[in-house]
Coordinates of C-alpha atoms in Angstrom, one line a residue:
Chain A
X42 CA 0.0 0.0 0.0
X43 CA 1.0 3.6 -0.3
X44 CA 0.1 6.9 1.0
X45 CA -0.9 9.2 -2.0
X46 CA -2.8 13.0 -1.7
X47 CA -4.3 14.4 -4.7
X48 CA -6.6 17.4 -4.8
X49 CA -9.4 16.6 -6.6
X50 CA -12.4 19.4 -7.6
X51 CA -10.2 21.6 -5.0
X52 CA -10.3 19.6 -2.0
X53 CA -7.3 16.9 -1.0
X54 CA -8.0 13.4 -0.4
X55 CA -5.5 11.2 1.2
X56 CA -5.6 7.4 1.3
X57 CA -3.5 4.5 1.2
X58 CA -3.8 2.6 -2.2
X59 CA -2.8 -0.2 -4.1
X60 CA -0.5 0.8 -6.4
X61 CA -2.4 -0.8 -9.0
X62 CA -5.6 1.2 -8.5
X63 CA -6.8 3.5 -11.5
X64 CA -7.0 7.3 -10.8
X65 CA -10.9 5.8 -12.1
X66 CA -11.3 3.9 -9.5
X67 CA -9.6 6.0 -6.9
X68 CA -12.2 8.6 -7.9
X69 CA -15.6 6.5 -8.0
X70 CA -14.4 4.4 -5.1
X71 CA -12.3 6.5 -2.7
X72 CA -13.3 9.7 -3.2
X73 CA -17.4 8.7 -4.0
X74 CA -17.3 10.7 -7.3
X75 CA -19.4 8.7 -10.0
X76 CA -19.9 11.1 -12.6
X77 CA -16.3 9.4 -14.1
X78 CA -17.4 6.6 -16.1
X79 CA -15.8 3.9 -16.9
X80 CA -16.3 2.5 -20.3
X81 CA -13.8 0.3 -22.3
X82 CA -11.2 0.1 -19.2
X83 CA -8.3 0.6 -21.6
X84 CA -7.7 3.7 -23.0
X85 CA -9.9 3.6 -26.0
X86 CA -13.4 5.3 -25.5
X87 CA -12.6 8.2 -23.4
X88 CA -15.9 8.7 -21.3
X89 CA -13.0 8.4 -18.2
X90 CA -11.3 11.7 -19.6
X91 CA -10.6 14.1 -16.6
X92 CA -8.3 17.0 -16.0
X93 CA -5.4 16.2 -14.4
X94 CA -3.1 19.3 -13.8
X95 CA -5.4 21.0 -16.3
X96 CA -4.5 18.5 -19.3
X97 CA -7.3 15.9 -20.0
X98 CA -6.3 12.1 -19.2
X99 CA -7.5 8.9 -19.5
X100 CA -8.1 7.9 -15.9
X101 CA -8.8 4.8 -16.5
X102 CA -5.2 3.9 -17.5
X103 CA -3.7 6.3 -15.5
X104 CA -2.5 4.9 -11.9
X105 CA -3.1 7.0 -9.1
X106 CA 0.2 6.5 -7.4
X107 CA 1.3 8.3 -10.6
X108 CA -0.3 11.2 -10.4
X109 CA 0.0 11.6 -6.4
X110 CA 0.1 15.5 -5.7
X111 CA -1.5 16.3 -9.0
X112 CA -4.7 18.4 -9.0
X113 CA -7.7 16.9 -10.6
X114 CA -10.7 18.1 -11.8
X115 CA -13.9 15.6 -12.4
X116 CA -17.3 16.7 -14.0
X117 CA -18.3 17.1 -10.5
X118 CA -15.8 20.3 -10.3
X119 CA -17.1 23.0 -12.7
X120 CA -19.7 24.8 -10.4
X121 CA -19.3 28.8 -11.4
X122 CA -16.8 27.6 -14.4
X123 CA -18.7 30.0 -17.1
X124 CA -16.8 28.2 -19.9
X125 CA -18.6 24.6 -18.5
X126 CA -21.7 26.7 -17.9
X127 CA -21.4 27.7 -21.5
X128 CA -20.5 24.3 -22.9
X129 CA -22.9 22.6 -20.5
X130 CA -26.0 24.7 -22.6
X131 CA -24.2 24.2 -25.9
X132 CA -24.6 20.5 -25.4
X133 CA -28.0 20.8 -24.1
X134 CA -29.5 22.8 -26.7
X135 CA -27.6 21.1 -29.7
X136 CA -28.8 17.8 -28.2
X137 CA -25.3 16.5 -27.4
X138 CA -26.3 13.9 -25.9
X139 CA -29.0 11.1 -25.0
X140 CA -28.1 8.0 -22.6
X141 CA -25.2 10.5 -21.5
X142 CA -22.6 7.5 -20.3
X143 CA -20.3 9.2 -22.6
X144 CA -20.9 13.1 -21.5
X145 CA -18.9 13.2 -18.4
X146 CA -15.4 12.7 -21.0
X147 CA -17.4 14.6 -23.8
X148 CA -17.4 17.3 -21.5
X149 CA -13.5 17.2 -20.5
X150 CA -12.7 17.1 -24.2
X151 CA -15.2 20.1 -25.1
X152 CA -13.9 21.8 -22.3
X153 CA -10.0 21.5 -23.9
X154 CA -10.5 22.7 -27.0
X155 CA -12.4 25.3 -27.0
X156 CA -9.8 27.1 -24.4
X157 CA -6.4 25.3 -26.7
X158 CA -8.4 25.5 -29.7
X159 CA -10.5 28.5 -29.9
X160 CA -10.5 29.0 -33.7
X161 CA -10.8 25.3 -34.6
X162 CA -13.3 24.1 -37.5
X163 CA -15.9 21.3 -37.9
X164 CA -12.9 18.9 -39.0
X165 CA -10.8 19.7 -36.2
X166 CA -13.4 19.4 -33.7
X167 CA -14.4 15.9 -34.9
X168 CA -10.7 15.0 -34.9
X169 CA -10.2 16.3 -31.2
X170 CA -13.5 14.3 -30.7
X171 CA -12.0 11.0 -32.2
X172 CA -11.3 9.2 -29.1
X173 CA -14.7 9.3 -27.3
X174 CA -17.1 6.8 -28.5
X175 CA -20.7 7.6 -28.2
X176 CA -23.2 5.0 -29.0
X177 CA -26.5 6.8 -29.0
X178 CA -26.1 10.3 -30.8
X179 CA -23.8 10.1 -33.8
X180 CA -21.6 12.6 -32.7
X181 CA -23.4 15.3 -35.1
X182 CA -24.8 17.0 -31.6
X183 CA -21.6 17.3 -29.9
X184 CA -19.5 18.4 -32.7
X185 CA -22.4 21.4 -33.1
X186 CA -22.1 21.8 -29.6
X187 CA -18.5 22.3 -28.9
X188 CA -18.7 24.1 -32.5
X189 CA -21.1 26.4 -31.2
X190 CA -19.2 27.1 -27.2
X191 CA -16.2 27.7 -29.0
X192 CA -17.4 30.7 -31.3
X193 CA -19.5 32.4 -28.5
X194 CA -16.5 32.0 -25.8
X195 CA -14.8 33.7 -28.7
X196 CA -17.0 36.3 -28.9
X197 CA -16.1 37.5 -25.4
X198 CA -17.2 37.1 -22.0
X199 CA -20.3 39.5 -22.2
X200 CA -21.2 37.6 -25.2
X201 CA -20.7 34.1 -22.8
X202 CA -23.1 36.3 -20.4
X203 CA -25.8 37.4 -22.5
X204 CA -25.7 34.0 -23.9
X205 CA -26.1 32.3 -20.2
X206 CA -28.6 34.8 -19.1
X207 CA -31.3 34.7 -21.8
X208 CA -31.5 30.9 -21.6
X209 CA -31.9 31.3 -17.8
X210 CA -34.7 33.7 -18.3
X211 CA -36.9 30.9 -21.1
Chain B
X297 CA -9.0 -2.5 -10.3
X298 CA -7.7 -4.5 -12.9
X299 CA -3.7 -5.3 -13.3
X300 CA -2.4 -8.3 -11.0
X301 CA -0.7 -7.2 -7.6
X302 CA 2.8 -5.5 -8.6
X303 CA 5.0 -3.2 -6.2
X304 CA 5.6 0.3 -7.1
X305 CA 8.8 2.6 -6.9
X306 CA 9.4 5.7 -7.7
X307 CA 12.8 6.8 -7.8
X308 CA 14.5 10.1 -7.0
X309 CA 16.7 9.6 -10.5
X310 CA 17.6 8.1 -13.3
X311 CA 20.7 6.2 -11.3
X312 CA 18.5 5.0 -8.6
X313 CA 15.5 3.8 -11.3
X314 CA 18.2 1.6 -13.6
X315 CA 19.3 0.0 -10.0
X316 CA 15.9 -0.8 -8.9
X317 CA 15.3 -2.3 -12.1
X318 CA 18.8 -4.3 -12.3
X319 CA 17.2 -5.6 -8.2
X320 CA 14.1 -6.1 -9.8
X321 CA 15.1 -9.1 -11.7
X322 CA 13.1 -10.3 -15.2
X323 CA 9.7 -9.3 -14.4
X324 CA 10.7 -5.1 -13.4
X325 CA 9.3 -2.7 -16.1
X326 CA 10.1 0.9 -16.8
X327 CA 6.5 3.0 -16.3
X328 CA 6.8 6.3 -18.5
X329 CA 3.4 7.5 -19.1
X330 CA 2.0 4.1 -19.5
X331 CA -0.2 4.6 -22.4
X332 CA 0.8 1.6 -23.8
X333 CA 1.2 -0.1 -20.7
X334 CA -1.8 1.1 -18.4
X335 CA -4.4 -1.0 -20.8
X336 CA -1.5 -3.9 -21.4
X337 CA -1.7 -4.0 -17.4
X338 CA -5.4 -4.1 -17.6
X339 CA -6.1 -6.6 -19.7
X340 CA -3.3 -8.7 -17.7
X341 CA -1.4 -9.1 -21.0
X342 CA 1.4 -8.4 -18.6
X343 CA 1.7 -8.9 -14.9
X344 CA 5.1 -7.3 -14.0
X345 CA 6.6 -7.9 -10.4
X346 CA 8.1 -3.9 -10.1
X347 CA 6.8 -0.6 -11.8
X348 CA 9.5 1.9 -11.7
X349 CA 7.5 5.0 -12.6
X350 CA 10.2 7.2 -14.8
X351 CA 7.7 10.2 -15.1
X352 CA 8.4 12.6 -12.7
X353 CA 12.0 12.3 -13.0
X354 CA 13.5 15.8 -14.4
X355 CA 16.2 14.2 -16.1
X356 CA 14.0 12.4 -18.7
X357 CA 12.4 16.4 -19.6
X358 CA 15.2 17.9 -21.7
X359 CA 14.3 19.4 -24.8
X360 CA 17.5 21.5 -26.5
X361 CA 19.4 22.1 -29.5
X362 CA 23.1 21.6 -29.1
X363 CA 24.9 22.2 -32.5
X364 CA 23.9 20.2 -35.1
X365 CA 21.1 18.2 -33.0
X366 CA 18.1 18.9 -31.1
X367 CA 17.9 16.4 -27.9
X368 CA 15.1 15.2 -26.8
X369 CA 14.7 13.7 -23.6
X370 CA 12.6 10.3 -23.3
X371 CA 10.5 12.1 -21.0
X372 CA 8.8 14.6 -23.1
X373 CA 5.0 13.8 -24.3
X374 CA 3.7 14.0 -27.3
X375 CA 1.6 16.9 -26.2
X376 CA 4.7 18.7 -25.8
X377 CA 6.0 17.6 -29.6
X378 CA 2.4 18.0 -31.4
X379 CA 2.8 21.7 -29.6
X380 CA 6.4 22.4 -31.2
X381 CA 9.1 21.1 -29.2
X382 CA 11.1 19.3 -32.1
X383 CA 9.2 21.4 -35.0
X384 CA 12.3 23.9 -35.6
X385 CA 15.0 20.7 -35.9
X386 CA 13.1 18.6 -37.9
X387 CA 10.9 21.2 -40.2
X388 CA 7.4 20.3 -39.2
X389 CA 8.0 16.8 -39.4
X390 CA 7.9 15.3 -35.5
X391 CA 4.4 17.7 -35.1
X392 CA 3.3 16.4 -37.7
X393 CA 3.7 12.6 -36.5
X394 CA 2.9 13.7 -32.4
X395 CA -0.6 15.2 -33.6
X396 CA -1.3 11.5 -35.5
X397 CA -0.5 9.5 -32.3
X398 CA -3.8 8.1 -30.3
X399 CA -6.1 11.1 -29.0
X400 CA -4.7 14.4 -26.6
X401 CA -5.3 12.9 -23.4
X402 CA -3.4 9.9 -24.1
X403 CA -0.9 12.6 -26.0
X404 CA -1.0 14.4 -22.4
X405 CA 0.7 11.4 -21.0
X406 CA 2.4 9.1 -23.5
X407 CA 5.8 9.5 -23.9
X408 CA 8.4 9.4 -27.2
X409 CA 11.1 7.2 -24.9
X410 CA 8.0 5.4 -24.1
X411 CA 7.0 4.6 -27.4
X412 CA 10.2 3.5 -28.6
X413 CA 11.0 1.2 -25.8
X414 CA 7.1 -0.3 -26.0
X415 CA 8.8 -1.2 -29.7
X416 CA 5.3 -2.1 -31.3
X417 CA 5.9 -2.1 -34.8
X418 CA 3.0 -0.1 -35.7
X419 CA 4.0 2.9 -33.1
X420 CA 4.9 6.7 -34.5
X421 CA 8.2 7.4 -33.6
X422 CA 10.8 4.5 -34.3
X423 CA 9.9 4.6 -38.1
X424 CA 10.7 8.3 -37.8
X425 CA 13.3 8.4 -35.2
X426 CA 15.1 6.0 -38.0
X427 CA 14.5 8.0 -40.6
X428 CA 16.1 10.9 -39.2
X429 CA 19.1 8.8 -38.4
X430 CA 18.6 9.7 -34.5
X431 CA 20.5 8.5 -31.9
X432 CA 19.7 7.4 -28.8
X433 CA 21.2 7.5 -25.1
X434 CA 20.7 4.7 -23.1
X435 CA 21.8 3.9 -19.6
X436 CA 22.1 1.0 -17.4
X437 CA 22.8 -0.2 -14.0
X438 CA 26.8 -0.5 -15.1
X439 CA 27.1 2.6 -17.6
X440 CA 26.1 4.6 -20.6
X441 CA 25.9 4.0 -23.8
X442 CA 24.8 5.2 -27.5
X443 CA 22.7 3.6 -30.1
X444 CA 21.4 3.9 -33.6
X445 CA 17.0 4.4 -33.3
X446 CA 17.5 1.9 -36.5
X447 CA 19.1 -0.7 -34.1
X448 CA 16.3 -0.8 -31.4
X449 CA 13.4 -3.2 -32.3
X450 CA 14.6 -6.4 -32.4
X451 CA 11.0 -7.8 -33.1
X452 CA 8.0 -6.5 -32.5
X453 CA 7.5 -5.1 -28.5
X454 CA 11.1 -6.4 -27.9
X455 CA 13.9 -4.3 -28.3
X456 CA 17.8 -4.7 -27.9
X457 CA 18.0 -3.1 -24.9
X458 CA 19.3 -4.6 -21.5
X459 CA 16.9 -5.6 -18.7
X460 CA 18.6 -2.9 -17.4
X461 CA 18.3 0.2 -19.6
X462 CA 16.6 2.7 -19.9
X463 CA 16.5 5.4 -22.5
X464 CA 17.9 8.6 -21.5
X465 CA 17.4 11.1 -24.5
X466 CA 17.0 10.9 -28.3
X467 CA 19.7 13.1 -30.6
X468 CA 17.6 14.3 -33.8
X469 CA 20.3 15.6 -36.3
X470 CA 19.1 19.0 -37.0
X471 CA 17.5 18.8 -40.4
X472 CA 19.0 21.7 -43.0
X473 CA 16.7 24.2 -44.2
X474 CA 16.4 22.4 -47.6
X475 CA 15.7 19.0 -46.2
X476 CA 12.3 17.7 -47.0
X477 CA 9.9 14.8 -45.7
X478 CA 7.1 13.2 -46.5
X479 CA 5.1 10.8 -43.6
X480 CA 2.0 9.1 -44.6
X481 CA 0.1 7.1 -41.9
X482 CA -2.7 4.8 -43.4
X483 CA -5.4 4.1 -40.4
X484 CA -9.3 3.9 -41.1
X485 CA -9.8 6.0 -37.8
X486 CA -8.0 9.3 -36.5
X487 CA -5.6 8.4 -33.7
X488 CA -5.5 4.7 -34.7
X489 CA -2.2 2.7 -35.0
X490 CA -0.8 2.1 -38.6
X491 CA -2.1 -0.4 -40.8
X492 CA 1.0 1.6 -43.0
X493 CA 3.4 4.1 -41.8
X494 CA 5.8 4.8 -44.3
X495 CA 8.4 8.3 -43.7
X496 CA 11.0 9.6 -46.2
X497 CA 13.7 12.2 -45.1
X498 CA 15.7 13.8 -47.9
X499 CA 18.2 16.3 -46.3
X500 CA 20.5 17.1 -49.6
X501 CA 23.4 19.1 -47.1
X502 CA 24.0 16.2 -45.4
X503 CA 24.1 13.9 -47.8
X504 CA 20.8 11.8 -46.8
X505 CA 18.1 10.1 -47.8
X506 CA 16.3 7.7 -45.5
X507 CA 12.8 5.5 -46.3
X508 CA 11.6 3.6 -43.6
X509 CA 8.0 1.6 -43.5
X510 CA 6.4 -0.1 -40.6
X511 CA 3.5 -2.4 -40.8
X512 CA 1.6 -4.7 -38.4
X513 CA 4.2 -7.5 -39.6
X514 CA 7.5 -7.5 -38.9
X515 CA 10.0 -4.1 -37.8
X516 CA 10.5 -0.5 -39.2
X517 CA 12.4 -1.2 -41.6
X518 CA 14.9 1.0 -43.6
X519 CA 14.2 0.6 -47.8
X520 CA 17.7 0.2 -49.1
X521 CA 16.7 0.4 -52.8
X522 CA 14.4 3.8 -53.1
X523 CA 17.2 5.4 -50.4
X524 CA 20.1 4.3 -52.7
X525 CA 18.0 5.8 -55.3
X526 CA 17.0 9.2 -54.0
X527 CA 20.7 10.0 -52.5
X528 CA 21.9 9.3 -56.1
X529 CA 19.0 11.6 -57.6
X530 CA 20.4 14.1 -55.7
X531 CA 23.7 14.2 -57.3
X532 CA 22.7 14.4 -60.4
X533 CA 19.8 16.6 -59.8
X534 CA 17.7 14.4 -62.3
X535 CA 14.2 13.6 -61.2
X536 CA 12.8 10.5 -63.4
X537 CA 10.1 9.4 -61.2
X538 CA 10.2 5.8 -63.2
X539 CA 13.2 5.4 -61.6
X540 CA 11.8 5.9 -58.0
X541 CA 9.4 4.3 -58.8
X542 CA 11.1 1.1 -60.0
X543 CA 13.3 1.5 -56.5
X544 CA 9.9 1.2 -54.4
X545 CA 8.5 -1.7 -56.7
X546 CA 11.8 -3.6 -56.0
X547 CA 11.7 -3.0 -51.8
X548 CA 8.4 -3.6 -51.6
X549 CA 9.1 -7.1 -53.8
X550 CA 12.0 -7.7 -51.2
X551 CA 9.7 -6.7 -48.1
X552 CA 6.3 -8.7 -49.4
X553 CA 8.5 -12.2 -49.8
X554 CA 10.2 -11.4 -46.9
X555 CA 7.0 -10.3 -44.5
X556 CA 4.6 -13.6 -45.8
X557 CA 2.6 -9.9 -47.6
X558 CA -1.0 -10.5 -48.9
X559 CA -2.0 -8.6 -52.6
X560 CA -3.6 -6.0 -50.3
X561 CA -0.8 -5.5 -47.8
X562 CA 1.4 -5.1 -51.5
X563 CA -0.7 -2.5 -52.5
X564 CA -1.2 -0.8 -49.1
X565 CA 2.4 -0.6 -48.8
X566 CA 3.2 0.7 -52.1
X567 CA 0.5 3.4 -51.8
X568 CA 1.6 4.5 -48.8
X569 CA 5.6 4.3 -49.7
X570 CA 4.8 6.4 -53.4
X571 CA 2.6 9.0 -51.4
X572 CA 5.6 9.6 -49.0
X573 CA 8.4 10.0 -51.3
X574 CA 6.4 12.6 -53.5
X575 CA 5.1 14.1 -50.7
X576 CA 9.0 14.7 -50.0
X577 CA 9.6 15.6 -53.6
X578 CA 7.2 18.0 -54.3

C-alpha cells in the first residue's frame, strides 16, 4: 500500500492505495465521485477523460500513485466555471447527448478545446473528438455543440453572459 | 482494479531507477506515461513484479538544440511535440507525427522514450526516429551508452536493450533548411495505429536520404533500394520518377517475400511508400 494526496475538484484526499488502482477507480471508489465513467477500461473510449493538472487524461489507464500530488478536476468540479456553464447549454441545446454515459469525458474534451483551440473548425473538432465513442447520438450533436461554445466564448465574456442569461430567463 | 498485484517505486533519478530495475530481476518494467502499458496492465497481458515509474524524473524532460542536433529527452510527451518542441529541428516533421498519435489525453501522458522502448511495430516514432538517423542514449545499472533508433526493435514489443536500460534522450540531427519529408500514416480511424506508416527524409546538405515503413508484420524497416535511389538523384539533380518508382517496386518485392505480404498489404504498402516519397519531392 502507499500513501498518496491528490486534490481533486479543489479539496485533497489522502488514502492508502494499491499501487495498481486507477486514478478511475480512486475517484468512483475512494473519493465517491461517480460522474467518471468507466467505459472500455483501456484507454480507447474516453468517457473516463478528466483534467489532471489542467490536461485531459485517461483515468482509466492512468494509476493513481502516478499522479500523487497532481490536481484533478472531475465533472463534479465545474460549479461557477462559465466556460462549462457555456458548454454545459451548448450541449444541451444542440442535443449532445442522449443515454449521457459518454458526457462526463465529452465534457472534459469540449472543455480542452475550446480554451487550446479557440478557432478550430468542424474537421478539427471531430478529430479532437476521435477518441470518445458515443453510441446513441452520432456525434453530429456534440461536434455542433462544442462548435457552437467555441465561437460564443470567442465572442467574449459578455457575449458568454448574455448568452447564459437569456436561456436562464426561457 | 484490474492489473495483478505488482510493487511500485518511484525513484528520485535516473541512477536509482536503472538499480531498482537491475534488483528487480526479469519481471521489473520501466513506467513512463503508461499509455501503452496502463491498458497492457489491464487486460493482464502483462503482470510485472516492479513498476519503476520514470515520469516525474527531471532528467528524462530535456528538450535543446546543441549544434547540429536537437535532444530530446525520453520524458517529453507528445503533447509537448504536437505543440512544437522538435518542430524547428526537424521542419514540421515530428508535429506532424505527435498530432497522429492516439487522442490528446493519451498525448497528455504518452511519452516518445515510451513509445520506442514499447517497440510495437505499428508505433509513430521509431519509423521516424530512424529516418532521421537519431541516436539514442541509453543507460544501465553498469554505464552509458549510444545507439542507432535503427538498431532498437529487435521484433515486435522487444527491443535490444538490456533488462537494465533505460532510455535517457533521443539526438535528432538537426534537419537543413532544404531538407524535405514526406510521412503518410494509413489508419481507417484518426488516432488509430498504422495499418501503414511509411516516412521519407531527404536532407540534400548532409548527404541523406532515409525510407523507412512499418507495418503490423514485422520491424520498421529502412528501404535500401528507393534510399540508394533518392541519394543518387540528388547528385545528379535528375528527377525521373520511373526510376523511384522502379526502386519502391523492387523493396516492396524484397519486403512482401520477406514479410509472408497478402496482394492487399502489397498494395497498401506501395501506396503508402509512393505518397511519402512525392510528398518529399514535391
Amino acid at each position: 500500500m502507499t500513501t498518496i494526496a491528490i486534490t481533486v475538484n479543489g479539496e485533497t484526499m489522502r488514502a492508502e492505495v494499491e499501487p495498481r488502482l486507477s486514478l478511475a477507480d480512486f475517484l468512483r471508489e475512494q473519493c465517491r465521485l461517480t460522474g467518471t465513467h468507466l467505459g472500455c477500461e483501456h484507454g480507447v473510449c474516453g468517457a473516463c477523460t478528466v483534467l489532471v493538472n489542467d490536461r485531459t487524461v485517461r483515468s482509466c489507464i492512468t494509476l493513481a500513485v502516478a499522479v500523487d500530488g497532481a490536481a484533478v478536476r472531475t465533472v463534479e468540479g465545474y460549479d461557477g466555471d462559465p466556460l462549462m456553464a457555456l458548454i454545459r447549454r451548448c450541449f444541451n441545446e444542440c442535443h449532445a447527448l442522449q443515454c449521457g454515459y459518454c458526457t462526463p469525458g465529452m465534457l472534459a474534451v469540449a472543455y480542452d478545446v475550446v480554451r487550446r483551440l479557440p478557432q478550430a473548425d468542424r474537421a478539427r473538432i471531430k478529430a479532437e473528438l476521435g477518441g470518445n465513442l458515443c453510441r446513441c447520438t452520432g456525434y453530429l450533436g456534440a461536434v455542433n455543440a462544442i462548435a457552437r461554445a467555441a465561437e460564443i466564448w470567442s465572442a467574449g465574456s459578455e457575449r458568454v453572459g448574455a448568452f447564459l442569461a437569456a436561456r436562464d430567463r426561457r | 482494479m484490474k492489473p495483478a498485484k505488482f510493487d511500485y517505486l518511484r525513484p528520485r533519478d535516473l541512477a536509482e531507477a536503472v538499480r531498482a530495475l537491475a534488483a528487480g530481476g526479469e519481471d521489473a518494467r520501466l513506467l513512463a506515461g503508461g499509455q501503452s502499458l496502463g491498458p497492457m496492465l489491464n487486460l493482464r497481458v502483462v503482470a510485472p513484479s516492479l513498476l519503476v515509474d520514470l515520469s516525474r524524473l527531471a532528467e528524462l524532460g530535456e528538450i535543446s538544440e546543441r549544434g547540429d542536433s536537437a535532444v530530446l529527452g525520453a520524458g517529453v510527451t507528445h503533447a509537448q511535440i504536437e505543440d512544437g518542441a522538435l518542430s524547428n529541428a526537424t521542419v514540421g516533421l515530428a508535429q506532424r507525427v505527435a498530432s497522429g498519435i492516439a487522442y490528446r489525453p493519451v498525448r497528455n501522458r504518452g511519452t516518445v522514450g515510451g513509445s520506442l522502448a514499447h517497440a510495437d511495430p505499428c508505433g509513430d516514432w521509431a519509423p521516424v526516429m530512424m529516418a532521421l538517423g537519431a541516436e539514442l542514449d541509453i543507460r544501465g545499472a553498469h554505464g552509458t551508452r549510444r545507439l542507432a533508433a535503427s538498431q532498437l526493435i529487435a521484433a515486435p514489443l522487444m527491443t535490444t536493450l538490456a533488462r537494465d536500460e533505460a532510455i535517457v534522450s533521443i539526438q535528432v540531427p538537426m534537419l537543413g533548411g532544404k531538407a524535405r519529408w514526406g510521412h503518410v500514416k494509413f489508419c481507417r480511424k484518426p488516432g488509430d495505429f498504422a495499418e501503414s506508416l511509411a516516412v521519407v527524409v531527404i536532407d540534400a546538405a548532409r548527404d541523406a536520404a532515409r525510407v523507412v515503413l512499418a507495418s503490423r508484420t514485422g520491424v520498421p524497416a529502412h528501404l535500401f533500394a528507393t534510399e540508394q535511389c533518392l541519394r543518387s538523384r540528388g547528385k545528379a539533380g535528375g528527377d525521373a520518377w520511373s526510376a523511384i518508382a522502379a526502386a519502391i517496386e523492387q523493396d516492396v518485392e524484397e519486403h512482401a517475400l520477406r514479410g509472408h505480404w497478402s496482394g492487399y498489404d502489397r498494395s497498401l504498402h506501395r501506396a503508402t511508400l509512393t505518397r511519402a516519397v512525392k510528398e518529399a519531392l514535391i
